[in-house]
Short mmCIF file of C-alpha atoms and ligand atoms in Angstrom, two decimals:
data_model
loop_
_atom_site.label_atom_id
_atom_site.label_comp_id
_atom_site.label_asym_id
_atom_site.label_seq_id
_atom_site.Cartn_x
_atom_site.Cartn_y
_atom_site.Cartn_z
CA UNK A 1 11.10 -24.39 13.77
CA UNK A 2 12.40 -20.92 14.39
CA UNK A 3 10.68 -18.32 16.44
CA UNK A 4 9.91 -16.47 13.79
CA UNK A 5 8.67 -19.31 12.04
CA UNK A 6 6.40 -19.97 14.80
CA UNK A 7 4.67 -16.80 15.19
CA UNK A 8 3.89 -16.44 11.43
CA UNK A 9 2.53 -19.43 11.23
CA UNK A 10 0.30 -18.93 14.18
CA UNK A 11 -0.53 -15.72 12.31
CA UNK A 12 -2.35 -17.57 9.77
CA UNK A 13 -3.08 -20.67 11.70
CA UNK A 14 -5.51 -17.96 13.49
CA UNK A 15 -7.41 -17.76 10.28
CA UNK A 16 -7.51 -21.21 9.31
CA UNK A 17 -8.48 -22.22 12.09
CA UNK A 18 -11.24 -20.28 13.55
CA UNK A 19 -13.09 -20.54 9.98
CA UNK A 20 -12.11 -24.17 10.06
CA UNK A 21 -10.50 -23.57 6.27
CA UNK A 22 -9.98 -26.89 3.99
CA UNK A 23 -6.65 -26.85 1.72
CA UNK A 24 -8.35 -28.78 -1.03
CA UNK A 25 -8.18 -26.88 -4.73
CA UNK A 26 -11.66 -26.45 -5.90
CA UNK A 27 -10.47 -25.50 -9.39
CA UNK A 28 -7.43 -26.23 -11.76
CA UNK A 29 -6.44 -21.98 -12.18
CA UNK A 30 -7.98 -18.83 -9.75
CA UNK A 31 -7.85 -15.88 -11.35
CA UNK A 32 -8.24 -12.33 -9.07
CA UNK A 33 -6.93 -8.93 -9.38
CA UNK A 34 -6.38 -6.40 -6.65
CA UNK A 35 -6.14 -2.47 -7.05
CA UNK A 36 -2.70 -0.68 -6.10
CA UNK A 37 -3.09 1.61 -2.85
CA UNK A 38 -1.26 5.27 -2.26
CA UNK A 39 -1.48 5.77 1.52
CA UNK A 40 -2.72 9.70 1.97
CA UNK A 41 -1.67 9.41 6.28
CA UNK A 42 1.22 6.93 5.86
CA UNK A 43 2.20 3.93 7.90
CA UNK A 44 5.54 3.95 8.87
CA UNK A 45 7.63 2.10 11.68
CA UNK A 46 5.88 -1.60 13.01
CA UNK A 47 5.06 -2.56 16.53
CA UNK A 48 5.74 -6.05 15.42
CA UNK A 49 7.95 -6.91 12.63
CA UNK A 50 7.29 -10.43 12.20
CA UNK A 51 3.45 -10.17 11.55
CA UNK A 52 3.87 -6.59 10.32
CA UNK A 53 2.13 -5.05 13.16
CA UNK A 54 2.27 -0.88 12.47
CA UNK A 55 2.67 1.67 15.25
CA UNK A 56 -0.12 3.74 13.79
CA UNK A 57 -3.52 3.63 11.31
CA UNK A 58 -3.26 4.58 8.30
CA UNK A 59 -5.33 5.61 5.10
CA UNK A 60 -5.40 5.05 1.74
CA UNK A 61 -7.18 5.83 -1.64
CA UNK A 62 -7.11 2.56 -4.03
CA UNK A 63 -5.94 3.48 -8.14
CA UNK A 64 -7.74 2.24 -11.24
CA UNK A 65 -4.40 0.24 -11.43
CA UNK A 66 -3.43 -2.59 -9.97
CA UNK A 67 -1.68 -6.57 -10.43
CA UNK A 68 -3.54 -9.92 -11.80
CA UNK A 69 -2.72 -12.77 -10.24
CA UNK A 70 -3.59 -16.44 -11.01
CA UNK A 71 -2.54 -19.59 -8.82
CA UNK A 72 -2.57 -23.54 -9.90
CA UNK A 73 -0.93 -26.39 -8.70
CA UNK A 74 2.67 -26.77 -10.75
CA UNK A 75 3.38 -29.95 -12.05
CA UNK A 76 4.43 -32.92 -9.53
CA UNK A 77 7.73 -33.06 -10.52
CA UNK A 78 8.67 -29.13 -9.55
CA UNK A 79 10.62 -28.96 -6.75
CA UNK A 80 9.60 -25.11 -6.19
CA UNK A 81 7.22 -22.94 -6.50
CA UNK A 82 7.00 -21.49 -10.20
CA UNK A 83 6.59 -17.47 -10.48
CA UNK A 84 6.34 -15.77 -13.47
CA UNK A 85 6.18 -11.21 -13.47
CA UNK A 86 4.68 -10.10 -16.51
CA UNK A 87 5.31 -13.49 -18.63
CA UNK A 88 8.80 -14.25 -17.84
CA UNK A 89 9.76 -16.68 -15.01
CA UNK A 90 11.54 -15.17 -12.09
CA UNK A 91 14.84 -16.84 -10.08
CA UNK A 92 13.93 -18.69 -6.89
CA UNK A 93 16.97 -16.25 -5.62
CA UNK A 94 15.06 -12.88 -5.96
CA UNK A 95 13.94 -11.06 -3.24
CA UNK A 96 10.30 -10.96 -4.79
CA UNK A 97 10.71 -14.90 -5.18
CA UNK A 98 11.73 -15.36 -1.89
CA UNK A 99 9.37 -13.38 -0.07
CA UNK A 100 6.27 -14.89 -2.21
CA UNK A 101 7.47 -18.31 -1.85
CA UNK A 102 7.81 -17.71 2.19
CA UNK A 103 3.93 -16.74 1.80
CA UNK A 104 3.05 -19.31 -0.25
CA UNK A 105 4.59 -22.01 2.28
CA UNK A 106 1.98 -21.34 5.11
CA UNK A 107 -0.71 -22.22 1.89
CA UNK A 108 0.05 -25.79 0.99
CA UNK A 109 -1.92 -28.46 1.06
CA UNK A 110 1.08 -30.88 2.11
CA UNK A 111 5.23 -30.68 1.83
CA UNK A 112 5.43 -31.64 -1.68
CA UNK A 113 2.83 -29.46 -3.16
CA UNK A 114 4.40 -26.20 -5.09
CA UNK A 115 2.02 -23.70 -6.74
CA UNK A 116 2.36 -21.50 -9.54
CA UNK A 117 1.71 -18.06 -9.56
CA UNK A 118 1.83 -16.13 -12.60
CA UNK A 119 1.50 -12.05 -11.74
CA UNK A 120 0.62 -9.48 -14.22
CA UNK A 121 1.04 -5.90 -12.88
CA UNK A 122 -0.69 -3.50 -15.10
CA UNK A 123 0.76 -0.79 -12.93
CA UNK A 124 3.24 -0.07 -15.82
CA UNK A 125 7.02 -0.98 -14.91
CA UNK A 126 8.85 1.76 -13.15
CA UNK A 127 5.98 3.31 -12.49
CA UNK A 128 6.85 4.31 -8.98
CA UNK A 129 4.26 2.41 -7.48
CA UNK A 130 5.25 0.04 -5.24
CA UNK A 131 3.38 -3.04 -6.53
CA UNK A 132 3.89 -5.54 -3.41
CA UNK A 133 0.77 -4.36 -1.99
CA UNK A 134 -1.86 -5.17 -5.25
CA UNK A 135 0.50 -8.54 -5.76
CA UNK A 136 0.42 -9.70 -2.17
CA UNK A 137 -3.83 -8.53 -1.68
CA UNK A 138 -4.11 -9.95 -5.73
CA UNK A 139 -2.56 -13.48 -4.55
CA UNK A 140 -4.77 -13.85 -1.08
CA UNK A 141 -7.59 -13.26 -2.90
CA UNK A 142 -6.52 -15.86 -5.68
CA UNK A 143 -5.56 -18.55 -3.14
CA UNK A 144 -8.96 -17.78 -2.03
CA UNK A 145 -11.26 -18.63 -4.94
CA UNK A 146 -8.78 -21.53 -5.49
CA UNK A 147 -9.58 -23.26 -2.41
CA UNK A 148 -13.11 -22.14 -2.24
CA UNK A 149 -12.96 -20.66 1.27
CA UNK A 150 -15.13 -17.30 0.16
CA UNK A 151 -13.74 -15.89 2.95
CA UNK A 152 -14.72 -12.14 4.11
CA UNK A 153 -12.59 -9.17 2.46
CA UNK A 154 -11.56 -8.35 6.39
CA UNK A 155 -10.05 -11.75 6.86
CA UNK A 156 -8.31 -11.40 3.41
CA UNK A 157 -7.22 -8.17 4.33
CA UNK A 158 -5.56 -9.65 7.86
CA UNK A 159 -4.13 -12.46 5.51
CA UNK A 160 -2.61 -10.12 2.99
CA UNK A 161 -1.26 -7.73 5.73
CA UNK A 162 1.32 -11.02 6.66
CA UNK A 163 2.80 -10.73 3.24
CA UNK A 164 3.07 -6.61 3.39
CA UNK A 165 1.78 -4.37 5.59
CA UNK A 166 0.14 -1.80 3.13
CA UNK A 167 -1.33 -4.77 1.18
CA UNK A 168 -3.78 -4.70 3.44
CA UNK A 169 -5.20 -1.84 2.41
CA UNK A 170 -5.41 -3.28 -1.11
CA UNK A 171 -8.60 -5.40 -0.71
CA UNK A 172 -11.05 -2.70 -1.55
CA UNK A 173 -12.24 0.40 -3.81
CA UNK A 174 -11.96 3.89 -2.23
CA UNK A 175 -10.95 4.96 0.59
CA UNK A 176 -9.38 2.34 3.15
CA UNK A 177 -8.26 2.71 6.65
CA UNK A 178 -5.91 -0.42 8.27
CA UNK A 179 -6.68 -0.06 11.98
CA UNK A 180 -3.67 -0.86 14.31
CA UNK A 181 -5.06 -3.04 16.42
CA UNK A 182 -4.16 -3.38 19.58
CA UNK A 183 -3.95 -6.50 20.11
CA UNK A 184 -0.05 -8.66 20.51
CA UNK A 185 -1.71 -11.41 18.29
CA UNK A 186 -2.33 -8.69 15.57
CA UNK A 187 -5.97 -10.11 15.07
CA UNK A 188 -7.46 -6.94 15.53
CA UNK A 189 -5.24 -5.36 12.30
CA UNK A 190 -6.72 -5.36 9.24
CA UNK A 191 -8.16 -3.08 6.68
CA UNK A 192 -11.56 -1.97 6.56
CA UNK A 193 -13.46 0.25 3.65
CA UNK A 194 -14.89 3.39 4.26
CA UNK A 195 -18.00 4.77 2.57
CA UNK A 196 -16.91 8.16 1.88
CA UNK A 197 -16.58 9.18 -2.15
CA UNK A 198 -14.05 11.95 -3.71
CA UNK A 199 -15.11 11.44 -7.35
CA UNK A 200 -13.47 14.50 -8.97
CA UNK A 201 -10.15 13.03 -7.22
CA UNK A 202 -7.33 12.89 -9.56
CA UNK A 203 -3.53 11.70 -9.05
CA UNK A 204 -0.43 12.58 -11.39
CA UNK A 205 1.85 10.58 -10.95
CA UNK A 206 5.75 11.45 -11.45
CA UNK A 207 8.55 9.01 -12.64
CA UNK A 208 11.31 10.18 -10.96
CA UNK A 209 13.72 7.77 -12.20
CA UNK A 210 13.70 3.77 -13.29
CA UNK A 211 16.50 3.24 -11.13
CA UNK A 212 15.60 0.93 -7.84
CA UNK A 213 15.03 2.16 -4.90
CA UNK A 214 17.75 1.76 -2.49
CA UNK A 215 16.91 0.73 0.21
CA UNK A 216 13.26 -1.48 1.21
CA UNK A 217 10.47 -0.13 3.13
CA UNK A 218 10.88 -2.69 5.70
CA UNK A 219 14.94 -2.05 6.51
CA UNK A 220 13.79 1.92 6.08
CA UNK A 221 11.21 1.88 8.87
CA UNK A 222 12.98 -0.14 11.29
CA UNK A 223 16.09 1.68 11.00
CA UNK A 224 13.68 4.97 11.95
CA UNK A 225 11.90 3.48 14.46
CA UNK A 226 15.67 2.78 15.87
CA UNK A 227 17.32 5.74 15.48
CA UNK A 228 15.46 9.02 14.15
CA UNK A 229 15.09 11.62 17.12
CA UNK A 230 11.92 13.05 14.84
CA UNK A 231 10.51 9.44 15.44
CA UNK A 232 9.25 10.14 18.99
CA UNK A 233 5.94 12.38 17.83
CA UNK A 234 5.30 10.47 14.58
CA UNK A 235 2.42 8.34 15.98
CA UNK A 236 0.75 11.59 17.49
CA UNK A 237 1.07 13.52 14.13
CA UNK A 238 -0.31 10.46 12.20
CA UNK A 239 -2.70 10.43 14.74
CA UNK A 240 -3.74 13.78 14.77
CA UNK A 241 -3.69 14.44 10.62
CA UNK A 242 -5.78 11.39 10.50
CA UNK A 243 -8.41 12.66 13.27
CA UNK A 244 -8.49 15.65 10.74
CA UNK A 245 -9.35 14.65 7.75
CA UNK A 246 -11.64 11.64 8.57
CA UNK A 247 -13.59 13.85 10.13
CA UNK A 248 -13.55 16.32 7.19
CA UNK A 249 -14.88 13.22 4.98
CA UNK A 250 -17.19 12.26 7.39
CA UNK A 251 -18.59 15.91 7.75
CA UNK A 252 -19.00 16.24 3.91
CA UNK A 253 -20.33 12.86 3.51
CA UNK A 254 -23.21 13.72 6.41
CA UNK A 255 -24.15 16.77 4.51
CA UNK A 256 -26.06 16.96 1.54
CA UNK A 257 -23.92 20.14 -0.39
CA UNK A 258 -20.36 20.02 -1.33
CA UNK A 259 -18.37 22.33 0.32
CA UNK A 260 -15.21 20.06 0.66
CA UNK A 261 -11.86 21.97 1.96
CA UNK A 262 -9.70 20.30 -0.46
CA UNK A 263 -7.31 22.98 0.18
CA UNK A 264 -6.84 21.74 4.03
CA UNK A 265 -7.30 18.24 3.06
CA UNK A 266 -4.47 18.31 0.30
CA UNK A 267 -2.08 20.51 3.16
CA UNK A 268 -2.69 17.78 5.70
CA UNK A 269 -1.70 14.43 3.10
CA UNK A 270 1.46 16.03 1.35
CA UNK A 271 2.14 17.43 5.15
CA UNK A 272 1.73 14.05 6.41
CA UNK A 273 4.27 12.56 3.90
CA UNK A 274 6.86 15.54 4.26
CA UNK A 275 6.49 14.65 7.96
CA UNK A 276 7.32 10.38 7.41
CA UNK A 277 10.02 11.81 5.15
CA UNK A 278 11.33 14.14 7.84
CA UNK A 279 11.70 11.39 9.97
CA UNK A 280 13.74 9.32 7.99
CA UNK A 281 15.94 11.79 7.04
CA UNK A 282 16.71 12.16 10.67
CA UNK A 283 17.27 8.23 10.91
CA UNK A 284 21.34 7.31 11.17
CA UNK A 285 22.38 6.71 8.60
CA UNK A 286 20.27 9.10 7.11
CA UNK A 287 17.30 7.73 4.34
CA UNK A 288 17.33 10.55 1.32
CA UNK A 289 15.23 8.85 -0.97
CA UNK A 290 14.60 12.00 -3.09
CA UNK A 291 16.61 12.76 -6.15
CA UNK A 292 17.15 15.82 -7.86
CA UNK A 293 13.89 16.07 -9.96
CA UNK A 294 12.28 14.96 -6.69
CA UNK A 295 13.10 18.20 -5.58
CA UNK A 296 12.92 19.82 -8.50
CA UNK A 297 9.23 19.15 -8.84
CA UNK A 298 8.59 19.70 -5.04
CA UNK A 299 10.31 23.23 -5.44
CA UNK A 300 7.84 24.20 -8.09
CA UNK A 301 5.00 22.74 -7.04
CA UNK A 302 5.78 25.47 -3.72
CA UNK A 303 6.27 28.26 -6.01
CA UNK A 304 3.17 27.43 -8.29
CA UNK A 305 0.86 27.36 -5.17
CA UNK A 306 2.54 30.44 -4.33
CA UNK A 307 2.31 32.32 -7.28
CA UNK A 308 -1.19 30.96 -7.91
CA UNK A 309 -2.72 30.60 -4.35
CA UNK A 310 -5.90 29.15 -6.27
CA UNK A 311 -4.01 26.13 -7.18
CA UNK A 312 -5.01 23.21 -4.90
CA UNK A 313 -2.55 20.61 -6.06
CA UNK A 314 -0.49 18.78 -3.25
CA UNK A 315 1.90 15.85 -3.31
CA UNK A 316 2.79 12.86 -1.87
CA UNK A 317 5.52 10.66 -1.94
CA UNK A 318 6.05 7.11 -0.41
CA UNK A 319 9.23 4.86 0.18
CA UNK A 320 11.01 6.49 -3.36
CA UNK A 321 11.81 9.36 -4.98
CA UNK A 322 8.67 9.81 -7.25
CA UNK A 323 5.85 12.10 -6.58
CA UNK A 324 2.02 11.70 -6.83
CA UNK A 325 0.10 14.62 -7.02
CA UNK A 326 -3.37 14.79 -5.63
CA UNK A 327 -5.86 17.64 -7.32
CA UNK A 328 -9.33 18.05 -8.47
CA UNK A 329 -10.46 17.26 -11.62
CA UNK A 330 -10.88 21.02 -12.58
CA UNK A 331 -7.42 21.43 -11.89
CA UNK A 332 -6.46 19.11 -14.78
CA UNK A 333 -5.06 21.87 -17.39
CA UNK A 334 -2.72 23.40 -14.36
CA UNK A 335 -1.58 19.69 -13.79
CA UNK A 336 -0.62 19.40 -17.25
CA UNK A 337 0.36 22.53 -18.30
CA UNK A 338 2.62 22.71 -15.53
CA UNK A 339 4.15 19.19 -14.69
CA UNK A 340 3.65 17.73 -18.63
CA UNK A 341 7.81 18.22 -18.65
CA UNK A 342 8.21 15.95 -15.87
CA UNK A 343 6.39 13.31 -17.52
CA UNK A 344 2.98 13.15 -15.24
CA UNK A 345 0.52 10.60 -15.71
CA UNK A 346 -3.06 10.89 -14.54
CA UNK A 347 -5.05 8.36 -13.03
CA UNK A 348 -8.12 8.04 -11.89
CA UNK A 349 -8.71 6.61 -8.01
CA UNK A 350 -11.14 3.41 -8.06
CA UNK A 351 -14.76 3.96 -6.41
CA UNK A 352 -16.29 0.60 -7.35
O1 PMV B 1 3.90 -2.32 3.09
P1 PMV B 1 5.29 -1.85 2.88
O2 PMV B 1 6.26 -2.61 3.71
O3 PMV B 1 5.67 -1.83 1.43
O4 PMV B 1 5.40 -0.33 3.39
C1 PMV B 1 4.75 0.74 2.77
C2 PMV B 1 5.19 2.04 3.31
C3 PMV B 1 4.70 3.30 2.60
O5 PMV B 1 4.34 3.02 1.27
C4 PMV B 1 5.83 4.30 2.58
C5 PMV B 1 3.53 3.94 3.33
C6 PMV B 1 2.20 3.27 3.20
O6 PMV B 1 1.38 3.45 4.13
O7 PMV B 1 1.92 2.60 2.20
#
């Protein structure tokens, strides 16, 4: 067995093996779905790439979208795993295949068994969400009602942070916040919910284009971990934005009137992705994933807020080229009336 090999599988041998876990299917078909995630401080650049480790914390608000997953045994002739996306069966050669299958290997009962995982994203297609992190957290938590473990949403969160990093983040409503961990063995890195509530919290999001992204999030960060001069002072900005505006949530939550900055809180998220974006710009060869209406819509977002210094509407962009836009709900009409040509689609964030 490879290196690598072995320090996944200790990964999750951690798990099974502390909670003393039993690989025997207590139903035919487990259903579960799990909520996409938009990071507001982003994590970007592992200390670990293997177990995706991060460099930094990060935060996250969860959307009223997200993926269904179910999980059975496939029949005992199949000689792989069977996946289906959105009702049509997808080639053992994809990269989605492959990386779900690799997951899937650590679950199995014995060498012969294959499962079959049917997915059903209802984050609609090219909607420039990044659905690996609802489908990995929707899958753990399937395999877990399948084999009756019950297991804690912190220990699913750890388990779904082995398939993607951000899909740890994806066990829970609200806010989330996927502590580092300091630890080499990565068992002290997992997500964990916070109590704080935003419920006028809106996002638009912004189609930029259906084309795929270029390059992944996982070839991204390591190249600017590797080569970016910017990447130096990323941990201490994440850091310090983070610092910020948990303690601007905890504040508000601790009082009893609303007098949320949202202004400062929206500056410090869409500064916090500018800043990732920075970085990897830097990298060599440079990461651009913006396009032209990227910029487009980032130019006049700036001029609207300057123009209109009332406006509190910020955006944020992860590993693509399409935007999400954070404002309040009374900011709705401006939303519209202003970003309706680029095609924005509201959504509301997921509290329970
Ligand atoms: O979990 P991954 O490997 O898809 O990486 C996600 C990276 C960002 O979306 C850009 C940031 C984040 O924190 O989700």
């Amino acid at each position: 067995m490879s290196d690598h090999l072995l320090r996944r599988k200790a990964a999750f041998q951690y798990i099974f093996e502390t909670t003393s876990l039993k690989f025997q299917p207590v139903c035919d078909v487990a259903q579960a779905w799990a909520p996409v995630n938009i990071a507001l401080i982003k994590y970007w650049g592992k200390r670990d790439q293997i177990i995706n480790l991060p460099l930094t914390d990060s935060f996250s608000i969860a959307l009223s979208l997200g993926t269904r997953t179910r999980i059975s045994r496939a029949p005992l002739a199949a000689v792989h795993d069977i996946i289906l996306l959105n009702g049509k069966e997808v080639s053992s050669e994809s990269s989605f295949s492959r990386k779900l299958v690799e997951y899937l290997s650590f679950f199995r009962p014995d060498d012969s068994w294959r499962f079959v995982v049917e997915t059903e994203n209802d984050v609609p297609t090219a909607s420039g969400l990044a659905s690996s992190a609802s489908g990995f957290a929707a899958c753990m938590k399937a395999l877990d009602q399948f084999f009756g473990w019950n297991l804690p949403l912190e220990k699913l969160s750890y388990l779904a942070r082995l398939g993607s990093g951000s899909a740890s983040r994806s066990l829970y409503s609200g806010f989330s916040l996927w502590k580092k961990g300091e630890l080499d063995s990565g068992i002290d890195s997992y997500a964990i919910p916070l109590p704080y509530k935003m419920p006028n919290l809106k996002i638009g999001l912004i189609v930029t284009t259906e084309e795929e992204k270029s390059i992944s999030s996982r070839e991204a960060m390591e190249r600017t971990r590797k080569t970016s001069p910017l990447f130096a002072s990323w941990p201490q900005t994440v850091q310090e934005h983070l610092s910020q505006v948990l303690e601007m949530l905890r504040e508000n939550y601790s009082r009893s009137k609303d007098i949320f900055d949202f202004k400062l809180f929206g500056s410090i998220v869409e500064q916090n992705a500018l800043s990732m974006h920075a970085t990897m710009i830097a990298a060599q060869p440079s990461i651009l994933y913006w396009n032209q209406k990227t910029l487009e819509i980032l130019h006049c977002l700036f001029q609207l807020r300057k123009q209109h210094p009332e406006i509190e509407i910020y955006a944020t962009m992860d590993a693509g080229p399409h935007i999400k836009l954070l404002f309040l709900q009374h900011q709705e009409e401006e939303v519209m009336n202003f970003f309706c040509r680029f095609g924005v689609r509201i959504v509301d964030p997921l509290w329970n």
